[in-house]
CSV table of C-alpha atoms and ligand atoms in Angstrom, one decimal:
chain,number,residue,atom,x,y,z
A,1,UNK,CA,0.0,0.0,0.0
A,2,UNK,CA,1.8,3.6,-0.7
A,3,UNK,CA,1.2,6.2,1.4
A,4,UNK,CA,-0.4,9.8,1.3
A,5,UNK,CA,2.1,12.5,2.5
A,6,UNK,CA,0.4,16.0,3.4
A,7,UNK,CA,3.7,18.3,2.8
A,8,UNK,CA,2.1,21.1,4.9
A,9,UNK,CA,5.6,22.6,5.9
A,10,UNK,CA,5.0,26.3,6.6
A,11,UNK,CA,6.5,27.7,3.5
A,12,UNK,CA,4.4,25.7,1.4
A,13,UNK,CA,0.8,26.6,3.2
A,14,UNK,CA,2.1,30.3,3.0
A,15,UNK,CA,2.4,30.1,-0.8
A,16,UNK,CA,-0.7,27.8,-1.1
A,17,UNK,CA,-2.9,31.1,0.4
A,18,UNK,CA,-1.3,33.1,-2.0
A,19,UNK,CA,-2.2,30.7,-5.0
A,20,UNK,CA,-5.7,30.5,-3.4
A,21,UNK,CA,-6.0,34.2,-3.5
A,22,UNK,CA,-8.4,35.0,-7.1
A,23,UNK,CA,-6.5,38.5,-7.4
A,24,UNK,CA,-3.2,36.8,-7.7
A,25,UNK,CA,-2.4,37.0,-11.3
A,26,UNK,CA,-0.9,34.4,-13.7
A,27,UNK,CA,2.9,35.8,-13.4
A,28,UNK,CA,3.3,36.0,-9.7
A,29,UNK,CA,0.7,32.1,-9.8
A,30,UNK,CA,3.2,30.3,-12.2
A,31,UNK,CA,6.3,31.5,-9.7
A,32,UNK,CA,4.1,30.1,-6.8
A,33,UNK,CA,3.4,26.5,-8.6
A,34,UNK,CA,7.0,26.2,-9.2
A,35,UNK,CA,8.3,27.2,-5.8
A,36,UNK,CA,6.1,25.2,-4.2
A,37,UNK,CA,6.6,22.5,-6.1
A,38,UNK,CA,10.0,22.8,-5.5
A,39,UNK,CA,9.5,22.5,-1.7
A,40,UNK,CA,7.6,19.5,-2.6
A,41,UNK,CA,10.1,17.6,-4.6
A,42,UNK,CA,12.3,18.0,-1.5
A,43,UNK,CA,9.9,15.7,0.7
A,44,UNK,CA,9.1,13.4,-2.3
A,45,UNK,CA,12.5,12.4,-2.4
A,46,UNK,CA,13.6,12.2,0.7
A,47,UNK,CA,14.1,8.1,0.1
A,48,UNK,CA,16.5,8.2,-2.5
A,49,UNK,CA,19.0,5.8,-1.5
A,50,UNK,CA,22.5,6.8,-0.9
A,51,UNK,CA,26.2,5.4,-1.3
A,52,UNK,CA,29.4,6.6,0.6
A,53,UNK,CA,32.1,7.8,-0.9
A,54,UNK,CA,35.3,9.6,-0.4
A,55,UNK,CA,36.5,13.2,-0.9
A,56,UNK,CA,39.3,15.3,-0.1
A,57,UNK,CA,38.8,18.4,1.8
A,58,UNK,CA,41.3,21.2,1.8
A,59,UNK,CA,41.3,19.5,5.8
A,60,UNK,CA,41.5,16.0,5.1
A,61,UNK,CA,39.8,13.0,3.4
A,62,UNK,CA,36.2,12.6,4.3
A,63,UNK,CA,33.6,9.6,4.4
A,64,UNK,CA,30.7,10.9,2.8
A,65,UNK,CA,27.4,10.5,0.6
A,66,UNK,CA,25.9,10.7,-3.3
A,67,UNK,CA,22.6,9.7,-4.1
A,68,UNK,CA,23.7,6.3,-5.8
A,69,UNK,CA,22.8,6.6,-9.5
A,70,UNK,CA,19.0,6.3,-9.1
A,71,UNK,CA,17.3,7.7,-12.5
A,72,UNK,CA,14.1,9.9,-11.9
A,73,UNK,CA,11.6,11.3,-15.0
A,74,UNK,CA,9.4,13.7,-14.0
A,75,UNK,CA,5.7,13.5,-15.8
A,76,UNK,CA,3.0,16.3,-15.6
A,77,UNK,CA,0.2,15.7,-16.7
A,78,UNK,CA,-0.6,18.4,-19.3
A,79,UNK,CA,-1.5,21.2,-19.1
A,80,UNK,CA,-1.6,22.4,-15.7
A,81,UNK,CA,1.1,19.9,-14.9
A,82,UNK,CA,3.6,22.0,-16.7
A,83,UNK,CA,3.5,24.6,-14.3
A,84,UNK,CA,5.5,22.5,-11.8
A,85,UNK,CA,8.0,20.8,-13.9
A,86,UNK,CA,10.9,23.6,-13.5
A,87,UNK,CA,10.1,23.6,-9.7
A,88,UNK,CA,10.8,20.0,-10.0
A,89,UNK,CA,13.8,20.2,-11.9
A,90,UNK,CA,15.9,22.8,-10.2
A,91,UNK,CA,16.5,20.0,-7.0
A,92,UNK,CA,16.9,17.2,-9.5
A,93,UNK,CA,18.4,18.3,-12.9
A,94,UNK,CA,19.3,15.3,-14.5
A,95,UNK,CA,15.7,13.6,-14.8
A,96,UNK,CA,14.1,13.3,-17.6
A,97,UNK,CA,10.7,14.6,-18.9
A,98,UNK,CA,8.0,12.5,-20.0
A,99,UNK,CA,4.6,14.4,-21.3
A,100,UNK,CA,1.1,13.1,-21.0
A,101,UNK,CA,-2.0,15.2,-22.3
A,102,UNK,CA,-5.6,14.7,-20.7
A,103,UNK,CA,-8.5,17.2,-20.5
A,104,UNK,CA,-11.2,16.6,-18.7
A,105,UNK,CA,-14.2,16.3,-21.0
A,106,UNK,CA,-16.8,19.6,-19.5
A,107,UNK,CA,-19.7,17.0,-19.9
A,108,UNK,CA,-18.6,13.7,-18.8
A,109,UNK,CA,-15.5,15.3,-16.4
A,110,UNK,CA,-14.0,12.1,-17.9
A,111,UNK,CA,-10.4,12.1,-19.0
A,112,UNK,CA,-9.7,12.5,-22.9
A,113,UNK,CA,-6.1,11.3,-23.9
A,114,UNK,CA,-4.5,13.4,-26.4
A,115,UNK,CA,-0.6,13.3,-26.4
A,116,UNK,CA,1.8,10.8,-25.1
A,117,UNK,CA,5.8,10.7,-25.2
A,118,UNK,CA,7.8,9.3,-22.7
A,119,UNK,CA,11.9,8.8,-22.2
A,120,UNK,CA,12.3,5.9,-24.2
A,121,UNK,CA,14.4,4.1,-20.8
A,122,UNK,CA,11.5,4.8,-18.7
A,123,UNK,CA,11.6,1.0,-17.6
A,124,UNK,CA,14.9,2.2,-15.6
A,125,UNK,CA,13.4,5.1,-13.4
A,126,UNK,CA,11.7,5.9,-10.8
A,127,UNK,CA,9.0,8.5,-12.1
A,128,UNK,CA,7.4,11.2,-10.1
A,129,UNK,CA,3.8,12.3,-11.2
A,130,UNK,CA,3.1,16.2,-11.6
A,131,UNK,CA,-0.7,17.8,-11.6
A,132,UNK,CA,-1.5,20.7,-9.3
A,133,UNK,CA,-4.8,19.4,-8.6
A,134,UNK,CA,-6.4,16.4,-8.2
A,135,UNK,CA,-10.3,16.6,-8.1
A,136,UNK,CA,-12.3,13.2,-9.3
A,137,UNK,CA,-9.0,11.8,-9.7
A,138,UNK,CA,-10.0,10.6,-13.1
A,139,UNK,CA,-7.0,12.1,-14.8
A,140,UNK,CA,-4.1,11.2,-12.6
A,141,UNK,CA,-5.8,7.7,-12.3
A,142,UNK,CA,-5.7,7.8,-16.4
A,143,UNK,CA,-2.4,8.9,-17.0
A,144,UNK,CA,-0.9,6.6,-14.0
A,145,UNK,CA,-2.3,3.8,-16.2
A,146,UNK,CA,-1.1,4.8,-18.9
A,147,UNK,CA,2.5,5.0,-17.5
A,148,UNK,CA,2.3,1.5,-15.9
A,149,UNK,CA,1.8,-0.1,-19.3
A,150,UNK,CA,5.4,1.3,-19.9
A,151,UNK,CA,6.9,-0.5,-16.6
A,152,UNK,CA,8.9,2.2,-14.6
A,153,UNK,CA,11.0,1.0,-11.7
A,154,UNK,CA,8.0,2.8,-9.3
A,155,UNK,CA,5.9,6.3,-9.2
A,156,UNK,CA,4.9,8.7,-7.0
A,157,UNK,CA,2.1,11.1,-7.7
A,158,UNK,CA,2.7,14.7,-6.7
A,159,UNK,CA,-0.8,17.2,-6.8
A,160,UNK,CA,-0.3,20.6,-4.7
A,161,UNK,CA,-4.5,20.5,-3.7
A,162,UNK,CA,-6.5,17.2,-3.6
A,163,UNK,CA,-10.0,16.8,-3.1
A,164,UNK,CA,-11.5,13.3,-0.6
A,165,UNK,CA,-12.9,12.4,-3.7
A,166,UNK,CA,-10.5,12.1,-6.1
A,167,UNK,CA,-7.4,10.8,-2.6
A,168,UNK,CA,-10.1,8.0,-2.1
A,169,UNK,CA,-10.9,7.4,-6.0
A,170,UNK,CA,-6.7,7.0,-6.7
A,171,UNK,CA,-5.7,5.0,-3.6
A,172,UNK,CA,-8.1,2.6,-4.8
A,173,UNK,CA,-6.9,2.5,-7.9
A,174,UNK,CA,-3.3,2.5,-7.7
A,175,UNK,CA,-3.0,1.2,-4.2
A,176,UNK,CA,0.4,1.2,-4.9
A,177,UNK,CA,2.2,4.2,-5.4
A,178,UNK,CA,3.1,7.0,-3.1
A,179,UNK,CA,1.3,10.3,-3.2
A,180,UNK,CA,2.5,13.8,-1.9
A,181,UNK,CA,-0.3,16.9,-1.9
A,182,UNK,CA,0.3,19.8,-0.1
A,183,UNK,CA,-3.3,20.3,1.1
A,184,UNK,CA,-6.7,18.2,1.7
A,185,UNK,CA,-9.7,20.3,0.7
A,186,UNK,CA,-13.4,19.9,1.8
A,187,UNK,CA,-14.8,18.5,-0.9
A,188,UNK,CA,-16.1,19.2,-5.1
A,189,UNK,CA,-18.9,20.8,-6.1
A,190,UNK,CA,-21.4,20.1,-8.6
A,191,UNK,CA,-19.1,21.1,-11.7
A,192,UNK,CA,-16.2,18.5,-10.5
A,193,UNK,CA,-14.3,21.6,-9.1
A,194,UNK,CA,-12.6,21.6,-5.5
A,195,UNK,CA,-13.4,23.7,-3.0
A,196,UNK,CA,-12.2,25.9,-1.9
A,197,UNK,CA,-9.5,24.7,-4.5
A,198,UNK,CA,-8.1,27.9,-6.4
A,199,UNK,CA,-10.3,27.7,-9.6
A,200,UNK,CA,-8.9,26.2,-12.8
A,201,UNK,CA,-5.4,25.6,-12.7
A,202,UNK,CA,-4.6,25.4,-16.3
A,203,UNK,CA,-6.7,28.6,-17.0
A,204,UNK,CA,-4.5,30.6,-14.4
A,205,UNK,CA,-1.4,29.6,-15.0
A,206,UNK,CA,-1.5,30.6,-18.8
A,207,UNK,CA,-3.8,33.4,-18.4
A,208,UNK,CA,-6.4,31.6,-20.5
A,209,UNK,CA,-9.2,33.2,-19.0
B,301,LIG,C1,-7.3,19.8,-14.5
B,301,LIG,C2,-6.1,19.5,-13.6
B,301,LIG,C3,-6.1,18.0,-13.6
B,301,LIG,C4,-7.6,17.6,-13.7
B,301,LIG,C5,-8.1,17.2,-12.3
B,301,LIG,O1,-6.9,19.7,-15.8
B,301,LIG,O2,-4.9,20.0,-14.0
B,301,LIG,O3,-5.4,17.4,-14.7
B,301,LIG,O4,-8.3,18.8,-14.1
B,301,LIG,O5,-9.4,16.8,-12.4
B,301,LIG,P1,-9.8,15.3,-12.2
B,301,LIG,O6,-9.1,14.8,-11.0
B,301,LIG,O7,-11.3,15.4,-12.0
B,301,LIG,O8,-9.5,14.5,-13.4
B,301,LIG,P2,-7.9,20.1,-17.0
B,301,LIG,O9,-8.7,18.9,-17.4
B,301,LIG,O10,-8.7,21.3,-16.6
B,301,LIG,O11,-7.0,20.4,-18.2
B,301,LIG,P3,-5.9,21.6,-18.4
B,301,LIG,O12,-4.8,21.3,-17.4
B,301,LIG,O13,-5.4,21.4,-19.8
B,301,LIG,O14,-6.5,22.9,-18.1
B,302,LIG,N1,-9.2,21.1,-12.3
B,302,LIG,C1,-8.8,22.3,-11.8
B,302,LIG,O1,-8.0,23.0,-12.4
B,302,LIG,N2,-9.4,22.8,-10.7
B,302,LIG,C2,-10.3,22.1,-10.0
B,302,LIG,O2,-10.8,22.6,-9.0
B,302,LIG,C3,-10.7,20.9,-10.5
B,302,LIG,C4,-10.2,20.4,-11.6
């Protein structure tokens, strides 16, 4: 069974208000998706696994850690996933970038698959989920899917706002993988949005309406 991680360190429910706030607009909301997912990333990989090795100091020679050669890809889930991927890479550089495009269909609130391209050696990382929100949990249980067909070493799912719904709908579905959200709201309403949530992520970090 993975486990849900609430990463409600202080710096990240500060930032979280601010994204909340409806007169924050889409230049200062993209900085805040990115720094906080930054502060994220830092709890979501706190179990990368480590190997000593030695250095020399100016001092002497010291006994000391890497993170042992562990290969990450980093997947948002398009669009709004986007807005987290720099965040992600300025703690881990070196991963790769996978893209996966859903919308949820207005009508249905159903996923609808449009794009797909992954790091061809995805079946040698460990791949960490991106989506600021997760609401029915319809597209992060999709796109998860999808990515198992391709056989990564593990995955974590990362959302900055989750709604019961949609924490309950993916634990069920993917019983197995680890998620990190930075805060539990109350509940959706009858359009599928959360609530209080912060509106339509996709539509405010690219100013689309
Ligand atoms: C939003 C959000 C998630 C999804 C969450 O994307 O970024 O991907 O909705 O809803 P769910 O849990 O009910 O599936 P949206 O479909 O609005 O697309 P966009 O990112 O392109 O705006
Ligand atoms: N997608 C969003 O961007 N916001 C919500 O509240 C629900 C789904």
């Amino acid at each position: 069974m993975g486990n849900v991680t609430i990463t409600n360190h202080p710096l990240i429910q500060h930032k979280l208000t601010l994204l909340r706030d409806k007169n924050t607009g889409s230049k200062e909301f993209r900085a805040l998706v990115s720094e906080i997912a930054t502060l994220m990333c830092y709890e979501a990989t706190r179990d990368l696994p480590l190997k000593e090795v030695e250095i020399e100091t100016p001092m002497a020679v010291a006994k000391t850690k890497v993170i042992s050669g562990k290969k990450l890809a980093v997947i948002p889930i398009l669009r709004a996933g986007l807005g987290m991927v720099d965040g992600m890479l300025t703690l881990i550089p070196s991963a790769k970038v996978g893209h996966i495009g859903l919308y949820r269909d207005p009508e249905t609130k159903k996923p609808v698959e449009y794009y797909c391209k992954m790091p061809n050696d995805i079946e040698e990382r460990e791949v960490i989920v991106v989506d600021p929100m997760l609401a029915t949990g319809g597209s992060a249980i999709d796109a998860i899917g999808q990515i198992k067909q391709r056989n990564p070493k593990s995955i974590k799912f990362m959302c900055i706002i989750a709604a019961p719904e949609g924490l309950d709908a993916l634990t069920k579905a993917h019983p197995d993988i680890d998620i990190f959200c930075a805060n539990l709201d109350e509940r959706l309403n009858e359009h599928s949005y959360i609530i209080p949530g912060l509106g339509d992520a996709g539509d405010r970090i690219f100013g689309t309406k």
